[in-house]
PDB file of C-alpha atoms in Angstrom:
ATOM      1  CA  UNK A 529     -13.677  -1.958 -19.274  1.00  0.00           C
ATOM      2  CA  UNK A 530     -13.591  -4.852 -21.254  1.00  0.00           C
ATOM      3  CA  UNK A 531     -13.563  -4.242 -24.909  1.00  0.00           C
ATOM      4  CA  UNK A 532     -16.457  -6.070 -25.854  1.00  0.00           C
ATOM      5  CA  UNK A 533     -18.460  -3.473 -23.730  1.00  0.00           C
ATOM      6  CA  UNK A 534     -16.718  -0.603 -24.774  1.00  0.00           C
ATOM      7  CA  UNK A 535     -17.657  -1.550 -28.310  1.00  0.00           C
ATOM      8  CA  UNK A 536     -21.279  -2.581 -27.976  1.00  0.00           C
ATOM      9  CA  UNK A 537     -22.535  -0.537 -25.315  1.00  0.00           C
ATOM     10  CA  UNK A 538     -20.932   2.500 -25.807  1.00  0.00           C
ATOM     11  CA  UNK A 539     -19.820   2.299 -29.669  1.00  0.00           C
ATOM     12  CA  UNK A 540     -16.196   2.348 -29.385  1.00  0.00           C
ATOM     13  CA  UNK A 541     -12.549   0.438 -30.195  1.00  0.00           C
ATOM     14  CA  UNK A 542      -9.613   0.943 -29.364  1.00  0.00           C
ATOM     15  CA  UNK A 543      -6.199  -0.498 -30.928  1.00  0.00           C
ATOM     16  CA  UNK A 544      -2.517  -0.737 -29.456  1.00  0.00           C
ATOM     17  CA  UNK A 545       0.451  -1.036 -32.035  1.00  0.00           C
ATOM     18  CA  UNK A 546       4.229  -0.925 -31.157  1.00  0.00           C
ATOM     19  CA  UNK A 547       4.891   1.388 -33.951  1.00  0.00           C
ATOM     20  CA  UNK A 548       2.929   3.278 -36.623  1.00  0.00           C
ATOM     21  CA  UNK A 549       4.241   0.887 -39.214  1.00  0.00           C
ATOM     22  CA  UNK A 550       2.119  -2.013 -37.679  1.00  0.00           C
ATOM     23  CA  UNK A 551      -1.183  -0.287 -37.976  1.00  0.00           C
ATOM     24  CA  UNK A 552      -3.015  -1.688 -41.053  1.00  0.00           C
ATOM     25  CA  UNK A 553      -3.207  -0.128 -44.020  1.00  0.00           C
ATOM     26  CA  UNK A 554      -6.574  -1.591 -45.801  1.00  0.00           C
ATOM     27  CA  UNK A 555      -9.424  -3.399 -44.029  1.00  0.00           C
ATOM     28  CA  UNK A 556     -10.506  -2.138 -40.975  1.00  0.00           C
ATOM     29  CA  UNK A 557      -9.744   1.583 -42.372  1.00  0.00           C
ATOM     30  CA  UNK A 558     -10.749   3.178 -38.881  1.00  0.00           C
ATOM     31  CA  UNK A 559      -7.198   2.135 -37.671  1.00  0.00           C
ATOM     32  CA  UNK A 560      -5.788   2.935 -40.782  1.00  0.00           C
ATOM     33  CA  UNK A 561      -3.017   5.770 -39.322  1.00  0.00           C
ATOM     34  CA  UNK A 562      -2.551   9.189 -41.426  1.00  0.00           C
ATOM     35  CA  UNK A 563       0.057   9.350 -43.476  1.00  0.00           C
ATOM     36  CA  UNK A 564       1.754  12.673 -41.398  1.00  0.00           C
ATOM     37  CA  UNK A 565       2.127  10.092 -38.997  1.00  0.00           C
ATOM     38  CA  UNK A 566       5.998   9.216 -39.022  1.00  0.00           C
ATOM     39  CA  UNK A 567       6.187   5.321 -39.728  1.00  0.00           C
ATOM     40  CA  UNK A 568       8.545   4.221 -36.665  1.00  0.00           C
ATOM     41  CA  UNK A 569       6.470   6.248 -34.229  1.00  0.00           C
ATOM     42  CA  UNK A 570       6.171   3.939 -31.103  1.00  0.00           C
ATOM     43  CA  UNK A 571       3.719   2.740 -28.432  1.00  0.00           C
ATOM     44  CA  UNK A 572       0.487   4.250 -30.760  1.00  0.00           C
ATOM     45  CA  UNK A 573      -2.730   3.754 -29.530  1.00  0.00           C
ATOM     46  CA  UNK A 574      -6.203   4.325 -31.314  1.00  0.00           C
ATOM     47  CA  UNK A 575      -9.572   4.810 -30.357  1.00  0.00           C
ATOM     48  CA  UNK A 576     -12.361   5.480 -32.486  1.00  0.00           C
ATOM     49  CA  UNK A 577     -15.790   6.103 -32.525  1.00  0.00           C
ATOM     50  CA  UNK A 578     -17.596   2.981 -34.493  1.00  0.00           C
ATOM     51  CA  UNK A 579     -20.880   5.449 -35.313  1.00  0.00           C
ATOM     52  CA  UNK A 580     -18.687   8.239 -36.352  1.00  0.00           C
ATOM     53  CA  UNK A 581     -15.658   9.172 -37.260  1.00  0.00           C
ATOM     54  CA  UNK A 582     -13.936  10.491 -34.315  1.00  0.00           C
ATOM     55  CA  UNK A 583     -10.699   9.222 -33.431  1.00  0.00           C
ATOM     56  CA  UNK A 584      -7.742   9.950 -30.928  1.00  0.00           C
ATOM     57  CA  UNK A 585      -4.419   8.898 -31.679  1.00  0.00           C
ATOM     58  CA  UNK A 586      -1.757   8.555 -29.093  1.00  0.00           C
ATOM     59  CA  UNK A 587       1.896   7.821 -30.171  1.00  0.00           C
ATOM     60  CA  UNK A 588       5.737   8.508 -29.201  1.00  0.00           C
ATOM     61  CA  UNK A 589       8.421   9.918 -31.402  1.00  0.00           C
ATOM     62  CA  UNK A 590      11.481   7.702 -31.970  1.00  0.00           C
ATOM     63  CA  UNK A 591      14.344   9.026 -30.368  1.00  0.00           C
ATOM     64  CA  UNK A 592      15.464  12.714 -31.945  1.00  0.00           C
ATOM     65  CA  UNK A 593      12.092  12.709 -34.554  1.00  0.00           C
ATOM     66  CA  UNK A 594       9.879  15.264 -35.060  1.00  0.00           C
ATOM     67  CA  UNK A 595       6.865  15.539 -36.824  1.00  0.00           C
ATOM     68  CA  UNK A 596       7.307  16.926 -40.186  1.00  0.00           C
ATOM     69  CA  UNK A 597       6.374  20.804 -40.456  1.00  0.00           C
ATOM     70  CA  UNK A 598       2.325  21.699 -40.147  1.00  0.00           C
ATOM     71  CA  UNK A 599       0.488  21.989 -43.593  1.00  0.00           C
ATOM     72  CA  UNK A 600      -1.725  24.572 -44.469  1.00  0.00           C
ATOM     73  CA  UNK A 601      -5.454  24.230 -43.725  1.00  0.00           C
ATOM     74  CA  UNK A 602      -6.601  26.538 -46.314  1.00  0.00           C
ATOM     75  CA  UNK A 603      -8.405  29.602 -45.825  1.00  0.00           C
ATOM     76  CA  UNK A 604     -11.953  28.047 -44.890  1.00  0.00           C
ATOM     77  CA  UNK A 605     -10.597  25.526 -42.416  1.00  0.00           C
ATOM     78  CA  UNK A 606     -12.153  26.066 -39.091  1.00  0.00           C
ATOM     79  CA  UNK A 607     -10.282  24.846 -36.053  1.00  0.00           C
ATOM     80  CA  UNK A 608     -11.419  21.232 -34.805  1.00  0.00           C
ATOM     81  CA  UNK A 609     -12.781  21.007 -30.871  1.00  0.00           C
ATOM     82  CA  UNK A 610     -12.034  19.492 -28.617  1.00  0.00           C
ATOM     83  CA  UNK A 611     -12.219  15.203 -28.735  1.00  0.00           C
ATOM     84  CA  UNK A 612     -15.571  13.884 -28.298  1.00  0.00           C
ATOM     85  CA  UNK A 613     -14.110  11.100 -27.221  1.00  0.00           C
ATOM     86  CA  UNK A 614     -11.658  10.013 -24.016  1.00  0.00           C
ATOM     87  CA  UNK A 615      -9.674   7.553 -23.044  1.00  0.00           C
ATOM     88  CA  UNK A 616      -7.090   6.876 -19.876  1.00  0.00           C
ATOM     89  CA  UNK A 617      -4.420   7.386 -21.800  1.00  0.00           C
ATOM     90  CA  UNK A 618      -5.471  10.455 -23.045  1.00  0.00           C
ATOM     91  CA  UNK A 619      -4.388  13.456 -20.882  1.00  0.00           C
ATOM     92  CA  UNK A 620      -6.866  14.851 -18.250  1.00  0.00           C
ATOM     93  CA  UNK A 621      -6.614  18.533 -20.147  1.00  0.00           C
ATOM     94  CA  UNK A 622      -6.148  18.039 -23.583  1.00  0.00           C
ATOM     95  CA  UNK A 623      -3.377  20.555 -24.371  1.00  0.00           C
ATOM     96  CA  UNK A 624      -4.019  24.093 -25.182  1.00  0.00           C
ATOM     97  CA  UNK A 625      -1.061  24.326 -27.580  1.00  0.00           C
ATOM     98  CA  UNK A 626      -1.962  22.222 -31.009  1.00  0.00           C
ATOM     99  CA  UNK A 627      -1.287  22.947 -34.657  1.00  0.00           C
ATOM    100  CA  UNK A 628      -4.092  21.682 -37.452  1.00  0.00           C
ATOM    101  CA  UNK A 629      -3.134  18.522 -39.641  1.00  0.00           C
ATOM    102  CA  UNK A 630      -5.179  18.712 -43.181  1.00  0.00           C
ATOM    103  CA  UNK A 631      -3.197  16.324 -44.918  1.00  0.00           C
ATOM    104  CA  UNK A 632      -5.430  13.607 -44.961  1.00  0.00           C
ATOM    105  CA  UNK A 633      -9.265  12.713 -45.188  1.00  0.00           C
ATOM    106  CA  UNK A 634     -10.017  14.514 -41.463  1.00  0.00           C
ATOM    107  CA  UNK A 635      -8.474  17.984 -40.125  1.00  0.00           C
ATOM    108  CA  UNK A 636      -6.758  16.953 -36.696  1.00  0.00           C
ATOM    109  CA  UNK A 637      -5.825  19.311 -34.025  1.00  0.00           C
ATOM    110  CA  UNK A 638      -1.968  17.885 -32.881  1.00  0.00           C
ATOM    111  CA  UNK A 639      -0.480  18.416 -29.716  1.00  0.00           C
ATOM    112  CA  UNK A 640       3.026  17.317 -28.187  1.00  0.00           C
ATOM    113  CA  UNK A 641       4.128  16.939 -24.426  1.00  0.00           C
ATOM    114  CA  UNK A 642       7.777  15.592 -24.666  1.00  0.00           C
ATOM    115  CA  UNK A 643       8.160  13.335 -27.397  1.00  0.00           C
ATOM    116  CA  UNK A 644       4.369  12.163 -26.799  1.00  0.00           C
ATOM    117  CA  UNK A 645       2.324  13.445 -29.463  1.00  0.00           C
ATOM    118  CA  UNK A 646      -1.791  13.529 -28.929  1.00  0.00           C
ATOM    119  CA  UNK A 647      -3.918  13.735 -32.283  1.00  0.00           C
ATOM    120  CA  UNK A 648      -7.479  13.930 -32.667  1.00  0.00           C
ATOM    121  CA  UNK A 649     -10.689  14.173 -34.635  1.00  0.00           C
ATOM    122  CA  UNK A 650     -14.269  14.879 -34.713  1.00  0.00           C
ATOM    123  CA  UNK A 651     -14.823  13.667 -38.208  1.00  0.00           C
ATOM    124  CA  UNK A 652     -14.115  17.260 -40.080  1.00  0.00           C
ATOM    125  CA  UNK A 653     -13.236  16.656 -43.625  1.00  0.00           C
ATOM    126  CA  UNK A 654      -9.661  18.062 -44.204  1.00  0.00           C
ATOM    127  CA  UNK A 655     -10.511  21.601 -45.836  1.00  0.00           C
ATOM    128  CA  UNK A 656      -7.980  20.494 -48.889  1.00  0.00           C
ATOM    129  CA  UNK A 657     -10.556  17.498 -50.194  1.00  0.00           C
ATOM    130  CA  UNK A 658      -7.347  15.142 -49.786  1.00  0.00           C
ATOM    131  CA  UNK A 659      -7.947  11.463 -50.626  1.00  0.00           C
ATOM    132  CA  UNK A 660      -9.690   9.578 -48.279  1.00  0.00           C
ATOM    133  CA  UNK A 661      -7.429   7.158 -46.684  1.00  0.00           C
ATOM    134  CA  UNK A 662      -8.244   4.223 -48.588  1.00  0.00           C
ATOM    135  CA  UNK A 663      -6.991   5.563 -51.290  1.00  0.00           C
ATOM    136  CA  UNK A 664      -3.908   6.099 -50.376  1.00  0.00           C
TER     137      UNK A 664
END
């Protein structure tokens, strides 16, 4: 669908980078990455909601990375859904194995398949009150 339709009709971008380090960093801050996200991560695609603040994040490891160890939600965190929103890159299951991410603005659930990691968010506010991501 062409993008112009996806984002008037139905309220939603999407954004292709070939690594993490090309995503902006200021301006458009619903494509700003977070930081957990390892800098030469490759092939990472966003899409976000434009009247929220959903988001799925799509990326590949470079070759022998890993993400860095999962960060405590806090006591009060509750788990995050499943995405509101989908894409056809996005795997037809989302995977039943994912760890939280709270370090940054929104509390993710983060899944890997291979090296291909799958991130998302329904807009929850990370449990920890971290900096919102233009403050970074």
């Amino acid at each position: 669908m062409p993008d112009a339709v996806s984002e008037h009709v139905f309220k939603e971008k999407t954004r292709t980078f070939a690594t993490a380090a090309d995503a902006p960093t200021r301006g458009d801050l619903a494509f700003v990455l977070p930081e957990w996200i390892p800098r030469d991560a490759k092939n990472v695609k966003v899409k976000v909601k434009t009247t929220g603040e959903a988001k799925l994040i799509r990326f590949t490891l470079a070759d022998g990375e890993r993400l860095a160890q999962e960060r405590a939600c806090g006591a009060t965190a509750r788990h995050v859904a499943g995405p509101e929103l989908d894409a056809p890159w996005w795997p037809d299951r989302t995977p039943s194995t994912s760890r939280a991410e709270c370090g940054d603005h929104y509390r993710y659930r983060v899944a890997m398949q291979g090296d291909t990691v799958y991130a998302w968010t329904n807009g929850e506010a990370s449990a920890d009150g971290y900096a919102s991501v233009g403050e970074r």
